[in-house]
Amino acid sequence: MLTRTSILSLLLICQLAVTGQSEKAFLRSANKLYEAGVWSEALPMYLTLLQQAYDKEQNEALVDCYMQLGLYEDAAAWMRMLVDQEPNNPELLRRYADVLKRNGNYHLAKDYYLQFAVYDATGYYLAGTCDYAINNAQADSLVWIESLAVNTPASDISPAFFRKGLLFASNLQQPDKRNKTIADPATGTGFYNLYYAAINSNGDITRATPFDELNSELNDASASFDDVNDVLYIGRNNMLHGRQKAGKDNSVHLSLFYAAYSEGRFKKLEPFVWNDKQYSVGHPCIAGNGKLLLFTSNMEGGYGGTDIYYCTLEEDAWSDPVNLGPVINTAGNEAYPFVTADGRLYFTSDYHPGFGGMDIFWSERVGATWKKPVNPGLPLNSSYDDFACIMTGETGYFSSNRPGGQGSDDLYRITYMKPVQSIHVINSKFQPVAGARVTLLENDHRIEAGYTDGDGNLSLPIESGHAYTVALTKDGYLDAVMYDLEQYRSSNGFITIDMQELYGTDESRQEEDSIIDEQDMDWDTTTTDEEQLPEVGIFDVYIGTFKEPEYTKITSLARFGELSVRSEENGLLSFYILGITLRSTADAALTAALAAGFSEAAILEKE
């Protein structure tokens, strides 16, 4: 990754180099690198020249280098100099407003979009997208975002589900078979290769390994796996005799390839029928039991820069590409399609009203038409580039170049906390309470929800937007009440309610006998099994109450049990780990919470 530190180092080298050759020769070298798209090397050379004497053309080239390398704050600073010189240049006004918006400077971006609108009415629409970002700046506190442990100092992008883990692309520089490190001259980083990371039983992803079987010496990225027919689709640069092959527009385009997966190995990669060296076909998403392929392309006939298309598999042949239409595609760029199991389409756009940069959107199909795309808002999206989102249930993964990551792009996990849908009722001995009568109260209305089952569980007939109180009754127990059910959230939609039994009440003698205090056991010292029974029960761990929760740290504790959050009356959020069955696990959760800096964490003891 090219950083400001590495730019300063290269700048020093360039200052030494320019003293060894004429300024004209140094400029010719910078221009050749720029024209060849070697941004990472041209940038410090232009900086060196501009420090010696200002030149408008060199300033323009420098801005382009910064933009190509994703260094938007530096690009904005140098672009401002150009705007001051040409305040009536509509193209420059539009570009400057775009980079200001990427940097989260929505008010100033809106001003320049309105100046651009004098020349092009599109500016009014773009100014409106700034209003959208300003008016929707409140992040959803019940959406958790966490960085993945497999992120590197390089660019890690495009997650895809594969078997029991994730495939993703990274341009971390790795030595080849000859122990040589190959870098992309345009960016100074490595070429993208595919990596695989398993997801363990706790949902953690801790180690990634190169997917060497399909990786090439150039860019391999954006995979999608058909788990019905065992076929993997990937995007790759056009190649000829091992080199990147440019089209008539002098650009290197993406193409799709696919390979069958059998007995743990892939067969030969085959090209997708609609590949073309004159345009890109990339970002595959295979759906519909392997009979629907969505992809991104800049082929002629689209609505903007890149559009999303689809083909259907008919008698073992892919149909002609079909554009998803103007509800999804815009005058901007749409990319990275993904379809969930229930048919929801996620994609990325830099034109629909949003916060970036690129934002993530979703839409659903009704009959033959798509609904208006929905921006999920903050914190999934940001003023930076957020893209390539994949979802399964309430959990998903995506890529972003937002600040605070390890590299230029990083992988993140998103978890949507669920409203309460079911209850689990226990007594003070941690036994499930079966047959408890459950009533929902809302103002003067009473809804008989039913009775808890043998495990103490019951699904509640609740509707969103209603303020319910839950009342529980059972002979031999004190009545229990939980107010304001809508203020509770959990990772699985369950919440535990305690009922206090009266003296002499025994919910289940068999279950009670299974909870044994070690001190009361008459251990047989002659047994060959010296393993003692662990302390069991149901334990809750209080993490803390926060105004601005540190979600990455909190979600790291999910490996110990069910995470739950409660909205307090003062607007703060209280977090818990619920349903831990072993005291040793509860102790480990408490230790981890304290180590993470949650000084008020505690194991909640039952009276």
XYZ file of C-alpha atoms in Angstrom:
607
model
C 0.000 0.000 0.000
C 1.342 3.449 -0.906
C 1.135 5.613 2.222
C 2.132 9.184 2.981
C 5.247 7.851 4.711
C 6.311 5.904 1.631
C 5.535 8.930 -0.548
C 7.856 11.065 1.590
C 10.598 8.461 1.236
C 10.166 8.370 -2.537
C 10.059 12.158 -2.589
C 13.508 12.306 -0.999
C 14.832 9.838 -3.566
C 13.309 11.906 -6.389
C 14.861 15.109 -5.032
C 18.241 13.417 -5.179
C 17.528 12.068 -8.655
C 16.486 15.394 -10.138
C 19.861 16.849 -9.199
C 21.522 14.185 -11.347
C 19.605 14.982 -14.542
C 18.020 17.973 -16.199
C 14.584 19.055 -15.064
C 13.224 18.434 -18.560
C 14.508 14.878 -18.589
C 13.051 14.308 -15.109
C 9.668 15.649 -16.295
C 9.769 13.384 -19.367
C 10.343 10.405 -17.078
C 7.433 11.442 -14.834
C 5.131 11.889 -17.832
C 6.054 8.481 -19.268
C 5.260 6.794 -15.969
C 1.987 8.710 -15.707
C 0.925 7.839 -19.260
C 1.743 4.189 -18.559
C -0.478 4.279 -15.479
C 2.359 3.778 -13.013
C 0.761 6.160 -10.512
C 2.815 5.138 -7.503
C 6.098 6.153 -9.151
C 4.858 9.201 -11.057
C 3.304 10.787 -7.945
C 6.488 11.603 -5.956
C 8.176 12.834 -9.148
C 5.391 15.372 -9.756
C 5.568 16.417 -6.102
C 9.302 17.044 -6.519
C 8.770 19.153 -9.653
C 5.951 21.187 -8.093
C 8.104 22.006 -5.111
C 10.652 23.546 -7.473
C 8.169 25.501 -9.612
C 4.385 25.433 -9.948
C 2.921 24.066 -13.183
C -0.808 23.580 -13.778
C -0.482 20.469 -15.966
C 1.743 18.807 -13.387
C -0.795 19.705 -10.692
C -3.537 18.009 -12.744
C -1.427 14.882 -13.178
C -0.618 14.828 -9.457
C -4.317 15.030 -8.560
C -5.047 12.130 -10.914
C -2.315 10.039 -9.267
C -3.759 10.714 -5.821
C -7.246 9.786 -7.020
C -6.074 6.586 -8.698
C -4.332 5.541 -5.485
C -7.335 6.399 -3.263
C -5.580 9.229 -1.381
C -8.602 11.528 -1.488
C -7.660 14.075 1.183
C -4.409 14.872 -0.634
C -6.295 14.944 -3.931
C -8.757 17.511 -2.525
C -5.961 19.799 -1.314
C -4.261 19.920 -4.719
C -7.554 20.040 -6.609
C -8.538 23.177 -4.691
C -5.593 24.971 -6.341
C -7.003 24.047 -9.754
C -10.523 25.194 -8.816
C -9.200 28.550 -7.625
C -7.587 29.016 -11.044
C -10.646 27.878 -13.017
C -13.745 28.617 -10.911
C -15.998 28.330 -13.989
C -14.771 24.931 -15.182
C -17.834 22.640 -14.768
C -15.902 19.384 -15.031
C -13.465 20.539 -12.354
C -16.300 21.726 -10.096
C -17.954 18.304 -10.352
C -14.735 16.418 -9.627
C -13.913 18.640 -6.648
C -17.405 18.195 -5.190
C -17.086 14.422 -5.640
C -13.824 14.234 -3.699
C -15.169 16.513 -0.962
C -18.118 14.170 -0.518
C -15.775 11.174 -0.359
C -13.995 12.946 2.486
C -17.288 13.456 4.348
C -17.321 17.239 3.805
C -20.992 17.215 2.769
C -21.807 20.908 3.278
C -18.902 22.144 1.164
C -19.519 19.416 -1.415
C -23.129 20.584 -1.731
C -21.952 24.164 -2.402
C -19.762 23.023 -5.282
C -22.447 20.709 -6.688
C -24.766 23.718 -6.807
C -22.076 25.703 -8.631
C -21.798 22.799 -11.065
C -25.604 22.821 -11.472
C -25.339 26.172 -13.285
C -23.826 24.201 -16.185
C -25.511 20.820 -15.706
C -28.827 20.173 -13.919
C -27.390 16.881 -12.586
C -25.701 19.073 -9.990
C -29.044 19.622 -8.244
C -29.510 15.868 -7.853
C -25.958 15.453 -6.541
C -26.480 18.327 -4.081
C -29.555 16.437 -2.889
C -27.431 13.379 -2.148
C -25.412 15.577 0.229
C -28.648 16.564 1.975
C -29.425 12.847 2.282
C -26.057 12.208 3.936
C -26.456 15.196 6.285
C -30.009 14.236 7.296
C -29.153 10.567 7.889
C -25.936 11.016 9.854
C -27.192 9.085 12.898
C -25.772 5.560 12.911
C -27.953 2.607 13.863
C -26.642 1.615 17.301
C -27.984 -1.930 16.902
C -25.834 -2.725 13.876
C -22.438 -4.107 14.811
C -19.392 -3.717 12.568
C -16.117 -5.487 13.285
C -12.849 -5.786 11.397
C -11.743 -9.313 10.503
C -8.539 -10.735 11.937
C -7.337 -11.811 8.474
C -6.913 -8.225 7.254
C -3.417 -7.275 6.100
C -1.521 -3.987 5.530
C -2.461 -4.366 1.861
C -5.913 -4.301 0.185
C -8.338 -7.082 1.198
C -11.617 -7.078 -0.732
C -14.553 -8.986 -2.201
C -15.609 -11.661 0.328
C -17.475 -14.705 -1.029
C -18.974 -17.721 0.724
C -17.163 -20.981 -0.040
C -17.808 -24.232 1.788
C -17.446 -23.478 5.506
C -15.550 -20.250 5.106
C -14.794 -17.215 2.998
C -12.888 -16.574 -0.175
C -11.514 -13.070 -0.572
C -8.933 -11.217 -2.647
C -5.788 -9.567 -1.313
C -2.916 -7.781 -3.026
C -0.483 -8.546 -0.234
C 2.879 -9.035 -1.934
C 3.926 -12.679 -1.795
C 7.005 -14.325 -3.328
C 6.323 -16.526 -6.343
C 7.630 -20.055 -6.956
C 11.036 -18.595 -7.809
C 10.993 -16.652 -4.501
C 10.602 -13.348 -6.361
C 8.143 -10.676 -5.304
C 6.013 -9.338 -8.167
C 4.379 -5.909 -7.860
C 1.731 -4.152 -9.920
C 3.621 -1.167 -11.379
C 0.486 1.004 -11.365
C 0.002 0.881 -7.613
C 3.311 -0.383 -6.275
C 1.456 -3.183 -4.489
C 1.107 -6.858 -5.293
C -1.408 -8.320 -7.716
C -4.693 -9.557 -6.283
C -4.857 -13.244 -5.413
C -7.594 -15.335 -3.838
C -7.342 -16.504 -0.227
C -9.469 -18.878 1.821
C -10.314 -18.487 5.516
C -12.385 -20.997 7.486
C -15.155 -19.813 9.826
C -15.011 -21.731 13.113
C -17.912 -22.761 15.353
C -17.763 -19.423 17.187
C -18.004 -17.505 13.916
C -14.387 -16.352 14.138
C -12.064 -16.057 11.151
C -8.444 -16.061 12.238
C -6.246 -17.523 9.494
C -6.133 -17.216 5.721
C -4.198 -19.293 3.197
C -3.529 -18.585 -0.501
C -5.912 -20.278 -2.924
C -2.936 -21.363 -5.028
C -4.830 -23.824 -7.175
C -6.498 -21.020 -9.172
C -4.295 -17.977 -8.566
C -2.318 -16.564 -11.486
C 0.526 -14.045 -11.742
C -1.941 -11.210 -12.365
C -5.136 -10.031 -10.661
C -7.620 -12.693 -9.512
C -10.567 -11.406 -7.503
C -14.340 -11.337 -6.957
C -15.321 -14.984 -6.666
C -18.754 -16.627 -6.387
C -19.374 -20.305 -5.676
C -22.310 -22.351 -6.945
C -22.721 -24.818 -4.068
C -25.486 -26.722 -5.883
C -23.414 -27.671 -8.915
C -19.949 -27.165 -7.369
C -18.729 -24.523 -9.808
C -16.591 -21.500 -8.896
C -16.747 -18.259 -10.896
C -13.931 -15.687 -10.651
C -12.937 -12.371 -12.238
C -9.496 -12.014 -13.814
C -7.594 -9.525 -15.986
C -7.498 -10.171 -19.714
C -4.293 -12.021 -20.483
C -2.305 -13.006 -23.580
C 0.824 -15.145 -23.263
C 0.935 -14.396 -19.534
C 0.671 -10.608 -19.922
C -2.216 -8.212 -19.371
C -3.938 -7.512 -22.671
C -5.410 -4.074 -23.320
C -8.391 -3.321 -25.548
C -8.731 -0.608 -28.189
C -9.278 1.939 -25.404
C -5.831 1.006 -24.025
C -7.467 -0.312 -20.841
C -6.972 -3.731 -19.311
C -10.412 -5.296 -18.834
C -11.847 -7.886 -16.502
C -13.124 -11.251 -17.716
C -15.051 -14.065 -16.034
C -13.885 -17.646 -15.759
C -15.367 -20.717 -14.144
C -14.096 -24.093 -12.967
C -15.871 -27.216 -11.751
C -14.996 -28.406 -8.240
C -14.764 -32.156 -7.696
C -13.188 -34.300 -4.972
C -11.488 -31.314 -3.390
C -9.877 -30.037 -6.601
C -10.756 -27.651 -9.405
C -10.774 -28.562 -13.046
C -9.415 -26.272 -15.761
C -10.702 -22.701 -15.798
C -13.004 -21.986 -18.738
C -13.836 -18.499 -20.100
C -17.369 -17.111 -19.830
C -19.018 -16.923 -23.234
C -19.697 -13.163 -23.044
C -16.134 -12.103 -22.262
C -14.828 -9.454 -24.645
C -11.447 -7.730 -24.829
C -13.194 -4.401 -25.546
C -15.128 -4.217 -22.278
C -15.089 -5.656 -18.759
C -17.153 -8.516 -17.376
C -16.507 -8.978 -13.663
C -17.841 -9.292 -10.097
C -19.798 -12.538 -10.642
C -22.701 -13.692 -8.494
C -24.160 -17.122 -9.227
C -27.700 -17.700 -7.919
C -30.920 -19.533 -8.738
C -29.418 -23.016 -8.237
C -26.698 -22.187 -10.726
C -29.048 -20.954 -13.459
C -28.734 -17.195 -12.870
C -25.437 -15.329 -13.246
C -25.217 -11.638 -12.366
C -22.131 -9.581 -13.174
C -20.786 -6.073 -13.671
C -19.950 -4.734 -17.129
C -19.241 -1.514 -18.980
C -20.440 -2.937 -22.303
C -22.175 -0.585 -24.718
C -25.858 0.088 -24.206
C -25.780 0.613 -20.450
C -27.080 3.501 -18.369
C -23.780 4.672 -16.899
C -20.145 3.760 -16.426
C -20.654 0.191 -15.189
C -24.030 -1.554 -14.927
C -25.245 -4.837 -13.488
C -26.367 -7.487 -15.991
C -27.610 -11.045 -15.769
C -27.685 -14.178 -17.923
C -29.803 -17.284 -17.457
C -28.659 -20.826 -18.159
C -30.874 -22.366 -20.843
C -30.113 -25.867 -22.134
C -26.498 -25.647 -20.965
C -25.948 -22.297 -22.696
C -25.931 -18.799 -21.223
C -28.531 -16.382 -22.626
C -27.684 -12.927 -23.977
C -26.803 -10.445 -21.212
C -29.797 -8.493 -19.866
C -29.421 -5.128 -18.138
C -31.144 -4.995 -14.718
C -32.743 -1.717 -15.790
C -32.897 1.927 -14.640
C -34.249 1.249 -11.145
C -30.966 -0.429 -10.218
C -28.524 1.004 -12.772
C -27.869 4.734 -13.012
C -25.752 7.309 -14.801
C -23.011 6.416 -12.316
C -21.430 3.056 -11.557
C -23.164 -0.010 -10.143
C -21.173 -3.137 -9.286
C -20.663 -6.124 -6.957
C -24.085 -7.825 -7.134
C -25.017 -10.447 -4.541
C -28.339 -12.293 -4.177
C -29.368 -13.766 -0.821
C -31.185 -17.069 -0.380
C -34.512 -15.213 -0.138
C -33.900 -13.187 -3.314
C -32.725 -9.837 -1.934
C -30.193 -8.111 -4.205
C -27.238 -6.304 -2.622
C -25.063 -4.121 -4.824
C -22.746 -1.117 -4.796
C -23.400 2.295 -6.338
C -21.686 5.685 -6.425
C -24.799 7.493 -7.717
C -27.873 6.470 -5.714
C -28.318 8.790 -2.679
C -25.691 7.829 -0.142
C -22.725 8.820 1.985
C -19.707 8.005 -0.238
C -17.841 7.250 -2.416
C -19.370 3.882 -3.093
C -22.276 2.805 -0.905
C -23.996 -0.542 -0.396
C -27.686 -0.805 -1.348
C -30.321 -3.517 -1.452
C -33.488 -4.055 -3.443
C -36.171 -6.690 -3.813
C -38.005 -7.842 -6.910
C -41.789 -7.674 -7.117
C -43.047 -9.464 -10.209
C -41.074 -8.161 -13.159
C -39.867 -4.963 -11.469
C -37.345 -3.994 -8.813
C -38.246 -1.894 -5.795
C -36.474 1.420 -5.226
C -33.028 0.619 -3.765
C -32.611 1.075 -0.010
C -29.475 2.528 1.543
C -28.937 0.632 4.854
C -27.293 3.758 6.276
C -24.523 4.136 8.816
C -22.487 2.323 10.066
C -22.584 -0.183 7.178
C -21.932 2.705 4.803
C -19.577 5.634 5.317
C -18.252 8.626 3.407
C -15.566 6.314 2.010
C -15.926 3.346 -0.362
C -18.078 0.520 1.021
C -18.664 -2.334 -1.388
C -18.977 -6.070 -2.117
C -21.495 -6.960 0.602
C -22.607 -10.578 1.065
C -25.280 -11.593 3.573
C -26.662 -14.726 5.199
C -29.456 -14.145 7.681
C -28.574 -11.282 10.008
C -24.815 -11.562 9.409
C -22.718 -10.509 6.459
C -19.323 -9.369 5.243
C -18.172 -6.428 3.119
C -15.146 -4.394 2.030
C -14.326 -0.790 2.902
C -11.463 1.693 2.774
C -12.805 3.601 5.797
C -10.234 4.947 8.287
C -9.030 2.767 11.131
C -8.314 -0.332 9.080
C -5.061 -2.191 8.666
C -4.681 -1.603 4.926
C -5.986 0.447 2.040
C -9.108 -1.787 1.988
C -10.260 -4.128 4.715
C -12.847 -6.831 5.313
C -15.568 -6.296 7.899
C -18.352 -8.359 9.442
C -21.799 -6.852 10.004
C -24.350 -8.195 12.489
C -27.912 -6.933 12.845
C -29.205 -7.329 16.396
C -32.711 -8.826 16.341
C -35.757 -7.568 18.230
C -37.167 -10.043 20.742
C -39.176 -12.759 19.041
C -39.078 -15.534 21.649
C -38.584 -15.944 25.392
C -36.763 -18.510 27.505
C -38.080 -18.764 31.069
C -35.985 -20.162 33.945
C -36.223 -20.267 37.721
C -33.614 -19.438 40.373
C -32.155 -22.934 40.030
C -31.571 -22.298 36.313
C -34.236 -24.880 35.423
C -36.521 -24.190 32.446
C -40.032 -23.292 33.553
C -42.532 -25.292 31.509
C -46.227 -24.429 31.321
C -45.911 -20.769 32.301
C -48.826 -18.705 30.988
C -47.588 -15.782 28.869
C -49.693 -12.689 28.203
C -48.760 -9.679 26.069
C -50.112 -6.335 27.270
C -50.349 -3.214 25.113
C -52.311 -0.355 26.615
C -55.765 -1.869 27.273
C -55.256 -4.850 24.962
C -54.402 -8.352 26.158
C -52.992 -11.043 23.877
C -52.805 -14.586 25.187
C -49.455 -15.689 23.753
C -49.670 -19.269 25.064
C -47.664 -21.473 27.441
C -43.934 -22.189 27.558
C -42.873 -25.616 26.312
C -40.850 -28.259 28.127
C -37.649 -26.279 27.562
C -39.190 -23.065 28.883
C -39.418 -21.504 25.416
C -42.225 -19.697 23.608
C -42.375 -17.752 20.335
C -44.285 -14.498 20.780
C -46.977 -13.269 18.343
C -45.572 -9.733 18.259
C -45.662 -7.106 15.520
C -43.060 -4.427 14.891
C -43.933 -0.919 16.002
C -45.874 -2.057 19.074
C -44.958 -1.424 22.721
C -45.545 -4.679 24.596
C -45.249 -5.699 28.226
C -44.823 -9.428 28.925
C -46.614 -10.935 31.955
C -45.942 -14.500 33.144
C -47.917 -16.550 35.669
C -47.706 -20.117 36.987
C -48.834 -21.859 40.124
C -45.997 -22.081 42.622
C -44.237 -18.980 41.228
C -44.344 -15.260 41.791
C -45.770 -13.416 38.796
C -43.070 -11.971 36.512
C -43.313 -8.874 34.328
C -40.958 -7.479 31.667
C -41.793 -3.955 30.536
C -41.072 -2.279 27.191
C -40.121 -5.393 25.249
C -39.147 -3.332 22.184
C -36.120 -1.877 23.988
C -34.391 -5.269 24.068
C -32.282 -6.789 21.295
C -30.218 -9.958 21.036
C -28.117 -11.745 18.459
C -30.679 -14.557 18.038
C -34.018 -12.934 18.935
C -34.297 -14.797 22.288
C -34.377 -13.192 25.717
C -34.265 -14.940 29.101
C -36.835 -14.120 31.820
C -36.462 -15.260 35.437
C -39.409 -16.471 37.545
C -39.004 -16.822 41.317
C -40.421 -20.095 42.625
C -42.228 -20.286 45.969
C -40.859 -22.411 48.798
C -41.170 -26.115 48.034
C -41.657 -25.714 44.289
C -39.551 -28.193 42.314
C -39.747 -27.730 38.551
C -37.853 -30.896 37.662
C -36.225 -33.150 40.204
C -34.170 -34.840 37.547
C -32.792 -31.550 36.222
C -32.174 -30.246 39.737
C -30.170 -33.337 40.636
C -27.880 -32.698 37.664
C -26.687 -29.447 39.284
C -24.416 -30.690 42.027
C -22.140 -28.754 44.336
C -18.724 -30.413 44.284
C -18.394 -30.012 48.067
C -21.494 -32.183 48.592
C -20.216 -35.007 46.420
C -18.909 -38.183 48.046
C -16.057 -38.746 45.640
C -14.886 -42.310 45.142
C -11.105 -41.987 45.326
C -10.661 -45.470 43.915
C -12.176 -44.601 40.543
C -9.874 -44.438 37.547
C -11.736 -41.352 36.256
C -10.326 -38.420 38.231
C -12.087 -35.754 36.171
C -14.392 -33.685 38.372
C -17.724 -32.362 37.163
C -17.627 -28.665 36.258
C -19.972 -26.189 37.906
C -23.003 -25.891 35.629
C -26.040 -23.646 35.436
C -26.983 -20.573 33.455
C -24.825 -17.497 33.926
C -25.113 -13.968 32.536
C -22.174 -11.583 32.214
C -22.773 -7.830 32.341
C -20.342 -6.061 29.986
C -21.195 -2.440 30.662
C -23.406 0.543 29.819
C -22.225 2.962 27.145
C -23.142 6.084 25.226
C -20.796 5.206 22.352
C -20.146 1.432 22.480
C -16.885 0.017 21.130
C -18.604 -2.553 18.916
C -15.467 -4.306 17.717
C -14.421 -5.086 21.289
C -17.951 -6.028 22.354
C -18.569 -8.396 19.444
C -15.281 -10.150 20.184
C -17.009 -11.476 23.336
C -19.740 -13.218 21.318
C -17.677 -16.403 21.363
C -18.717 -16.933 24.999
C -22.499 -16.790 24.510
C -25.479 -14.845 23.222
C -24.912 -11.097 23.055
C -27.834 -8.963 24.202
C -28.334 -5.195 24.349
C -30.885 -3.145 26.275
C -31.810 0.509 25.618
C -31.929 2.432 28.899
C -34.243 5.387 29.595
C -31.325 7.845 29.457
C -30.446 6.736 25.921
C -27.476 4.612 26.965
C -27.036 1.008 25.853
C -26.372 -1.868 28.268
C -24.702 -5.022 26.943
C -24.808 -8.575 28.304
C -23.650 -12.088 27.452
C -26.560 -14.425 28.183
C -27.075 -18.141 28.558
C -23.579 -19.313 29.526
C -23.931 -22.851 30.903
C -20.541 -23.374 32.574
C -19.088 -21.283 35.380
C -15.638 -21.707 33.859
C -16.891 -20.163 30.604
C -18.505 -17.288 32.524
C -15.191 -16.708 34.330
C -13.362 -16.716 30.976
C -15.894 -14.240 29.537
C -15.440 -11.953 32.534
C -11.646 -12.108 32.214
C -11.865 -11.288 28.489
C -14.252 -8.383 29.129
C -11.982 -6.890 31.792
C -8.948 -7.365 29.525
C -10.804 -5.499 26.767
C -11.149 -2.501 29.087
C -14.709 -3.030 30.341
C -13.958 -2.321 33.986
C -17.582 -2.660 35.168
C -17.999 -6.177 33.776
C -19.372 -8.707 36.236
C -20.987 -12.128 36.478
C -24.606 -11.665 37.521
C -25.368 -13.808 40.548
C -28.873 -15.141 41.200
C -30.359 -14.519 44.604
